[in-house]
Short mmCIF file of C-alpha atoms in Angstrom, two decimals:
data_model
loop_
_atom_site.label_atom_id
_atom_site.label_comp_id
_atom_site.label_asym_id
_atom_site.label_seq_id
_atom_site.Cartn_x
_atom_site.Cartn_y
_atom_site.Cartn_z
CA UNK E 274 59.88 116.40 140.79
CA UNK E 275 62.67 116.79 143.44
CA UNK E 276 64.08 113.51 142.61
CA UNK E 277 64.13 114.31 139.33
CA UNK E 278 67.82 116.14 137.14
CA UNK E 279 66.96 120.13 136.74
CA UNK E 280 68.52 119.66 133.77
CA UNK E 281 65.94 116.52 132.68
CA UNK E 282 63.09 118.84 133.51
CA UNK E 283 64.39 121.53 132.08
CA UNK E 284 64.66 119.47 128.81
CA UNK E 285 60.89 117.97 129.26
CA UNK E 286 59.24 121.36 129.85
CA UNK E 287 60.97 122.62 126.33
CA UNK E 288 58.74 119.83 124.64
CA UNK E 289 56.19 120.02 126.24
CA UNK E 290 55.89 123.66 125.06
CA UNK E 291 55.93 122.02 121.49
CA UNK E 292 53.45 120.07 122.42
CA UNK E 293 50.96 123.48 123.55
CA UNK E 294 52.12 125.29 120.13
CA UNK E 295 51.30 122.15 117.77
CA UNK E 296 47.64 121.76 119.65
CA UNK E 297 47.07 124.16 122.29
CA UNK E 298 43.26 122.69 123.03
CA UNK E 299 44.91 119.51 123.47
CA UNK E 300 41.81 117.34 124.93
CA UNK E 301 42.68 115.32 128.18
CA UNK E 302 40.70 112.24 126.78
CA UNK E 303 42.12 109.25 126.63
CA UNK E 304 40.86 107.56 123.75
CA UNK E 305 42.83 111.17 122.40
CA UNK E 306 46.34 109.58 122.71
CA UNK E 307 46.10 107.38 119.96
CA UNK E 308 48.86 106.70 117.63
CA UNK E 309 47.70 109.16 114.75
CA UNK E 310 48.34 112.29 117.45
CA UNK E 311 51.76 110.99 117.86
CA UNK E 312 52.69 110.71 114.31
CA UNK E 313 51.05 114.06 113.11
CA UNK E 314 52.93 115.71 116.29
CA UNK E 315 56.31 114.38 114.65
CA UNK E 316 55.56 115.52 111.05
CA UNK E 317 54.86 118.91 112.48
CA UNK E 318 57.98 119.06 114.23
CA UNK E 319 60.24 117.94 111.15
CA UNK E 320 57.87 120.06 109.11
CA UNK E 321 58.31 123.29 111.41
CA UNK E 322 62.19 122.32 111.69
CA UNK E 323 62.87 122.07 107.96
CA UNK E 324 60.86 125.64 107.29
CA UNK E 325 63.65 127.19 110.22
CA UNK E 326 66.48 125.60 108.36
CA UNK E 327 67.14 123.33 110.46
CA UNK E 328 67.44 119.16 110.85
CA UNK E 329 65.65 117.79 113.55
CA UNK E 330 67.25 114.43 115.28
CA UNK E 331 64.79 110.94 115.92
CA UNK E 332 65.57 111.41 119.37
CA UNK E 333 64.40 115.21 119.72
CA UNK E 334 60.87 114.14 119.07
CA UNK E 335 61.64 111.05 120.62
CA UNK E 336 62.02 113.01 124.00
CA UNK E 337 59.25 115.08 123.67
CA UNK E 338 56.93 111.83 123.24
CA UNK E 339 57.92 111.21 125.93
CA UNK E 340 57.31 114.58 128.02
CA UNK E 341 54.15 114.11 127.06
CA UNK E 342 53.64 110.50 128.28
CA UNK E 343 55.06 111.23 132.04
CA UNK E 344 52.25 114.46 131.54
CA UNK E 345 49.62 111.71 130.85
CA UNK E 346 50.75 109.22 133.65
CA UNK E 347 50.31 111.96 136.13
CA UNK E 348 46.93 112.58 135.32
CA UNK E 349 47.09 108.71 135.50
CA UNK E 350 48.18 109.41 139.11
CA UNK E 351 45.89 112.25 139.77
CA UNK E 352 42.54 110.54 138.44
CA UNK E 353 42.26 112.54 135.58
CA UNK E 354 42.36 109.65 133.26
CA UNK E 355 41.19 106.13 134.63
CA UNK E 356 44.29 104.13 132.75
CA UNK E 357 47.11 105.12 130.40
CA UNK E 358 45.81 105.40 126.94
CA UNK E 359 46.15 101.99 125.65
CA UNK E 360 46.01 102.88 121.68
CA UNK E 361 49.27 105.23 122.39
CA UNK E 362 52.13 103.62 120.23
CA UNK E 363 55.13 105.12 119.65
CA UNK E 364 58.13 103.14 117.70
CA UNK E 365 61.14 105.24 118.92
CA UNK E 366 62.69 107.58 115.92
CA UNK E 367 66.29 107.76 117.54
CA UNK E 368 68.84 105.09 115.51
CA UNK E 369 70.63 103.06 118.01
CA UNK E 370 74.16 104.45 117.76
CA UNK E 371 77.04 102.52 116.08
CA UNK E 372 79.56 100.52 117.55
CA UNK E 373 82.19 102.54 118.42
CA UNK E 374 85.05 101.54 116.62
CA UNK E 375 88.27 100.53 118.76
CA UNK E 376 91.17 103.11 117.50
CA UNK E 377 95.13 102.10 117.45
CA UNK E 378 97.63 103.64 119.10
CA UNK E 379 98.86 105.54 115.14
CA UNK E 380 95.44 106.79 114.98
CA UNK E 381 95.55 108.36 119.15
CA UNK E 382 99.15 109.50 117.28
CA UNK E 383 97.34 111.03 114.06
CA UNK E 384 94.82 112.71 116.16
CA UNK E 385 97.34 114.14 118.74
CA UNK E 386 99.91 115.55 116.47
CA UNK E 387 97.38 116.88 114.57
CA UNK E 388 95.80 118.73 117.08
CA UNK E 389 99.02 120.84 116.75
CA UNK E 390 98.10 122.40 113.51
CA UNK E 391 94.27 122.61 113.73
CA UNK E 392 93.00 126.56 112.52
CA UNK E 393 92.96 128.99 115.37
CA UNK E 394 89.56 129.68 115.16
CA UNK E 395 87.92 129.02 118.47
CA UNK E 396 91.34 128.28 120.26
CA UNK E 397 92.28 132.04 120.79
CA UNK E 398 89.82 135.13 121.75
CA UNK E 399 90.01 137.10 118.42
CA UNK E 400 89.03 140.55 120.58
CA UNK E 401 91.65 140.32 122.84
CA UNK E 402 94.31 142.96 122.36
CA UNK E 403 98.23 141.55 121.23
CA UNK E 404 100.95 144.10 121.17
CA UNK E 405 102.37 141.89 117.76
CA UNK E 406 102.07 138.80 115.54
CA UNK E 407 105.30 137.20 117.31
CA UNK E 408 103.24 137.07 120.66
CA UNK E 409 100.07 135.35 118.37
CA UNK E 410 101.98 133.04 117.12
CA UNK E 411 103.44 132.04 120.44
CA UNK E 412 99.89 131.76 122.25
CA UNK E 413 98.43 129.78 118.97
CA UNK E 414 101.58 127.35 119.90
CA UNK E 415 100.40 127.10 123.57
CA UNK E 416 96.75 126.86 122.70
CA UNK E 417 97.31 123.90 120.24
CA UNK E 418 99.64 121.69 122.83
CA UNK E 419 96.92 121.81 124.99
CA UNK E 420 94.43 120.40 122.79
CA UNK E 421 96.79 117.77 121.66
CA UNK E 422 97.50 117.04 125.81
CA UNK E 423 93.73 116.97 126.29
CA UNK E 424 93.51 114.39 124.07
CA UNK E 425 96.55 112.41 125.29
CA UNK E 426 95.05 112.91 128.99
CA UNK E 427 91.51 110.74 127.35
CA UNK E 428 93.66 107.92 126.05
CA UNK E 429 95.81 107.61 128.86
CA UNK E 430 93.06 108.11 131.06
CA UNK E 431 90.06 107.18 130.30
CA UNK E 432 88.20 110.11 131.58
CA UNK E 433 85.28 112.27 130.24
CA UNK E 434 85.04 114.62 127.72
CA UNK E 435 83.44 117.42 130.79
CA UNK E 436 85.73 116.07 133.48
CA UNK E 437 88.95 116.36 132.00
CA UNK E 438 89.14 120.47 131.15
CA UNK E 439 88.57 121.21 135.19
CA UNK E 440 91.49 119.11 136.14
CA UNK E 441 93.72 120.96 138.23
CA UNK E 442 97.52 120.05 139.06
CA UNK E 443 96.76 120.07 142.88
CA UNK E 444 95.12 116.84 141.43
CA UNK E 445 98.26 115.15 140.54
CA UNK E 446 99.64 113.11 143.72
CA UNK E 447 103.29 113.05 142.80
CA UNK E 448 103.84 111.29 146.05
CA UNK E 449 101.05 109.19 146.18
CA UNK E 450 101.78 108.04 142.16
CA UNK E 451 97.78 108.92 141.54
CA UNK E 452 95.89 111.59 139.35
CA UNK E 453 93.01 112.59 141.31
CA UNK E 454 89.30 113.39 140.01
CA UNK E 455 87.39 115.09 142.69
CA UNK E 456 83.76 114.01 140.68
CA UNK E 457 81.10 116.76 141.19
CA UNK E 458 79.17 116.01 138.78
CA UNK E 459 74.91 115.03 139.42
CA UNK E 460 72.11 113.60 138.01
CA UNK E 461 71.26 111.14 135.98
CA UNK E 462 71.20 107.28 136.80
CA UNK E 463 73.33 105.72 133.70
CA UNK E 464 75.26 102.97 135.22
CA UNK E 465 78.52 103.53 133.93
CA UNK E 466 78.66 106.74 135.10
CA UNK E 467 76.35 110.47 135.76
CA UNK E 468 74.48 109.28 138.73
CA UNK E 469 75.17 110.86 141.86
CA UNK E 470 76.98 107.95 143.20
CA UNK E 471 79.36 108.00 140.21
CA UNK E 472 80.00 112.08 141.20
CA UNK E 473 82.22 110.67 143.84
CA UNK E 474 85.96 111.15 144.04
CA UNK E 475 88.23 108.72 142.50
CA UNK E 476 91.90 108.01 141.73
CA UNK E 477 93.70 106.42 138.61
CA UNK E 478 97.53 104.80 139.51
CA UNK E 479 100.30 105.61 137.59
CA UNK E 480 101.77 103.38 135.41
CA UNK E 481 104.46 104.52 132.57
CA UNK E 482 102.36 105.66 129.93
CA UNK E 483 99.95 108.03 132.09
CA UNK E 484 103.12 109.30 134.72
CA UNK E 485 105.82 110.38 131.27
CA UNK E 486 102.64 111.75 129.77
CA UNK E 487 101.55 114.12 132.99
CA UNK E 488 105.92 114.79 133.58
CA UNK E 489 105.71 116.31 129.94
CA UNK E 490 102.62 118.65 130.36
CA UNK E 491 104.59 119.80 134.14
CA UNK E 492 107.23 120.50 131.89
CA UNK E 493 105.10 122.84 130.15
CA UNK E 494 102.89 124.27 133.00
CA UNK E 495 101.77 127.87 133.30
CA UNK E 496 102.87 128.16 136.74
CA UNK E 497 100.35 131.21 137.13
CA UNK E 498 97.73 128.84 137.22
CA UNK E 499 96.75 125.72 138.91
CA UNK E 500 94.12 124.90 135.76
CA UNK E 501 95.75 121.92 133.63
CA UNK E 502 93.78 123.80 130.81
CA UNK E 503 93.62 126.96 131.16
CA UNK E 504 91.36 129.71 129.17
CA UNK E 505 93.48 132.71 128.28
CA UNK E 506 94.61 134.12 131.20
CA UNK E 507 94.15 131.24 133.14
CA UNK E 508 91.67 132.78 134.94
CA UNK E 509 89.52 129.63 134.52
CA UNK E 510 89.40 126.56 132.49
CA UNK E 511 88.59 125.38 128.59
CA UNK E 512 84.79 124.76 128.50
CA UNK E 513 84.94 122.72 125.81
CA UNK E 514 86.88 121.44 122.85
CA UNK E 515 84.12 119.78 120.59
CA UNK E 516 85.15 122.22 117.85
CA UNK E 517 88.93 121.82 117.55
CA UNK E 518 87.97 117.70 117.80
CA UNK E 519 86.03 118.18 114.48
CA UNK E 520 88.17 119.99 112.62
CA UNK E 521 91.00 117.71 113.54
CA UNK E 522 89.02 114.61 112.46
CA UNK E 523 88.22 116.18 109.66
CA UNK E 524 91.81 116.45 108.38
CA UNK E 525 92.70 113.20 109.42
CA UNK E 526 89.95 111.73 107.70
CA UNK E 527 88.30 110.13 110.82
CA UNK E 528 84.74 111.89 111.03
CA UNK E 529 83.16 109.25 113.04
CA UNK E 530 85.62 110.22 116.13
CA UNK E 531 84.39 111.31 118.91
CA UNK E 532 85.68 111.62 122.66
CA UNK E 533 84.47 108.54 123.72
CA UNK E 534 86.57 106.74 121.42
CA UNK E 535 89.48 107.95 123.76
CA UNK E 536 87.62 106.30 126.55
CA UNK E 537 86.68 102.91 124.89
CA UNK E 538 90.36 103.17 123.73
CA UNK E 539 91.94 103.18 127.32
CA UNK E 540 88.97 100.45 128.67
CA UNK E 541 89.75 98.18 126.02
CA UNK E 542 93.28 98.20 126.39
CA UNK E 543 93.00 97.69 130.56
CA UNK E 544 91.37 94.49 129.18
CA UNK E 545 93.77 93.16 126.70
CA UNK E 546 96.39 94.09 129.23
CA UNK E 547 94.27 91.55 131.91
CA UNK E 548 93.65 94.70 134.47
CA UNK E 549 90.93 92.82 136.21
CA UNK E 550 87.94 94.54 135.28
CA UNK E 551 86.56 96.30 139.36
CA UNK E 552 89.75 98.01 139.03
CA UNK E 553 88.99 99.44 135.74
CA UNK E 554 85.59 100.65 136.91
CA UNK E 555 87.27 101.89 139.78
CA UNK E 556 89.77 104.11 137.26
CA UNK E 557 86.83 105.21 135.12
CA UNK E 558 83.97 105.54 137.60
CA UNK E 559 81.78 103.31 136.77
CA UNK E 560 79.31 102.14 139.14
CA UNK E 561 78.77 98.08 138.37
CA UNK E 562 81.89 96.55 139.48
CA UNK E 563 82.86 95.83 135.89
CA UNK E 564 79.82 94.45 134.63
CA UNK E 565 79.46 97.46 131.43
CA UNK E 566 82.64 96.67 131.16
CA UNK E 567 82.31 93.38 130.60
CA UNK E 568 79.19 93.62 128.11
CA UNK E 569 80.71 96.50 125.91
CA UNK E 570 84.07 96.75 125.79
CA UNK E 571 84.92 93.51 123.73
CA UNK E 572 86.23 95.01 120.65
CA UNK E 573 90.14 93.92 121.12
CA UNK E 574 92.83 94.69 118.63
CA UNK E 575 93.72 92.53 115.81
CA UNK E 576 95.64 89.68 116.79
CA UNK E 577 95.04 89.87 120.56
CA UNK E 578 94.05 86.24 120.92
CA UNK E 579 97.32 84.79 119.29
CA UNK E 580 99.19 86.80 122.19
CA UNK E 581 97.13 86.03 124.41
CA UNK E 582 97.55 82.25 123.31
#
């Protein structure tokens, strides 16, 4: 258990409370793990779902399968059961994801200058006091250019989705030409990135694109605030922009965008540009020398192997 994400646990014990409301008695047998259980449990969840108004993802019951198998392995462990039921047979619910779909530099445009127009909802604390609707208007202004430099920051970056609202501008090395990521973040063990190793610091080098971007947003600072993305007040930083992103795709008619696109956007192009691929890792934190990098970033753009040529 210590080795183990709080978070992971945290996510386990929630099904495994399913689990003790869909059969409370549930008999530690192990001819009792058979494939029927399994599939009843999952009707039961969709079924208890749908009567809450609510959809319920492959992967949700997915999970909680699987809560209940590291349960049974430890009785495995413990001698409560001689083996691991052999009739247990679960064929995974979760769809593998789709390909994630290499965007152009007019679409990172679209998305951007859109971001200066997307509804104010979510962007601005309704309940906080304004004196008038000149001063709203001003803040809405403020609060959109962020969103569209957040996004900017992904492309030119390649940096998470989490990571990227807690920059600070004490992380920009003028001097040095690099944009700092102090890491911080644990748990997990995906290798291209969300282990502990990968929480380490790391640096990206400027190069045009990244240093005019980073000069326009200093031109812009809040100087009352070291936060690159401030909340209002600039007390602390954005949590999260997941909201803004989908009503921005919406209007640009690009609903299967999603922040990782920025990041397979600046990875691919570090390829087609022949930045060798340890110093990409390096830039995005990834852990494998280049070897994700290798196996999933080979969507180029059209017409990349006649330049190359």
């Amino acid at each position: 258990l210590g080795k183990k994400n709080p978070k992971t646990g945290k996510r386990e014990d929630s099904g495994l409370k399913h689990w003790a409301t869909f059969k409370p008695q549930l008999p530690i047998a192990t001819v009792s793990f058979d494939q029927k259980l399994l599939l009843d449990f999952a009707e039961w969840r969709k079924k208890a779902a749908k009567e809450k108004g609510r959809a319920i993802a492959g992967r949700t019951i997915d999970v909680d399968v699987t809560s209940l198998a590291n349960v049974v392995r430890w009785c495995v462990v413990q001698k409560w059961l001689a083996e691991f039921p052999s009739s247990w047979h679960w064929d995974a619910l979760a769809e593998e994801p789709d390909e994630c779909e290499l965007l152009t530099d007019a679409q990172i445009d679209q998305l951007c200058a859109s971001a200066m127009s997307v509804p104010e909802i979510g962007l601005l604390d309704p309940k906080r006091p304004r004196p008038n609707l000149k001063e709203y208007v001003e803040e809405l202004k403020v609060a959109r250019q962020r969103f569209s430099d957040y996004l900017r920051v992904l492309s030119v970056t390649g940096a998470r989705e989490t990571e990227t609202p807690r920059q600070k501008w004490s992380n920009v090395r003028w001097s040095q030409k690099q944009f700092h990521f102090p890491g911080g973040r644990k748990g997990g063990t995906k290798r291209g990135g969300g282990s502990r190793q990968a929480a380490k610091p790391r640096d990206i080098d400027f190069y045009d694109k990244l240093e005019a971007h980073l000069e326009a947003m200093r031109e812009r600072w809040d100087p009352h605030s070291d936060w690159m993305f401030p909340n209002e007040g600039g007390s602390n930083h954005v949590c999260s922009y997941r909201k803004q992103l989908g009503r921005v795709r919406k209007a640009c008619q690009m609903p299967y965008v999603g922040f990782h696109h920025f990041r397979h956007y600046f990875i691919s192009w570090c390829v087609m540009k022949s930045v060798d691929v340890k110093t990409i890792a390096r830039w995005v934190g990834h852990l494998d020398e280049g070897l994700l990098i290798l196996q999933k970033y080979g969507h180029l753009a059209p017409g990349h192997g006649q330049e190359a040529a």
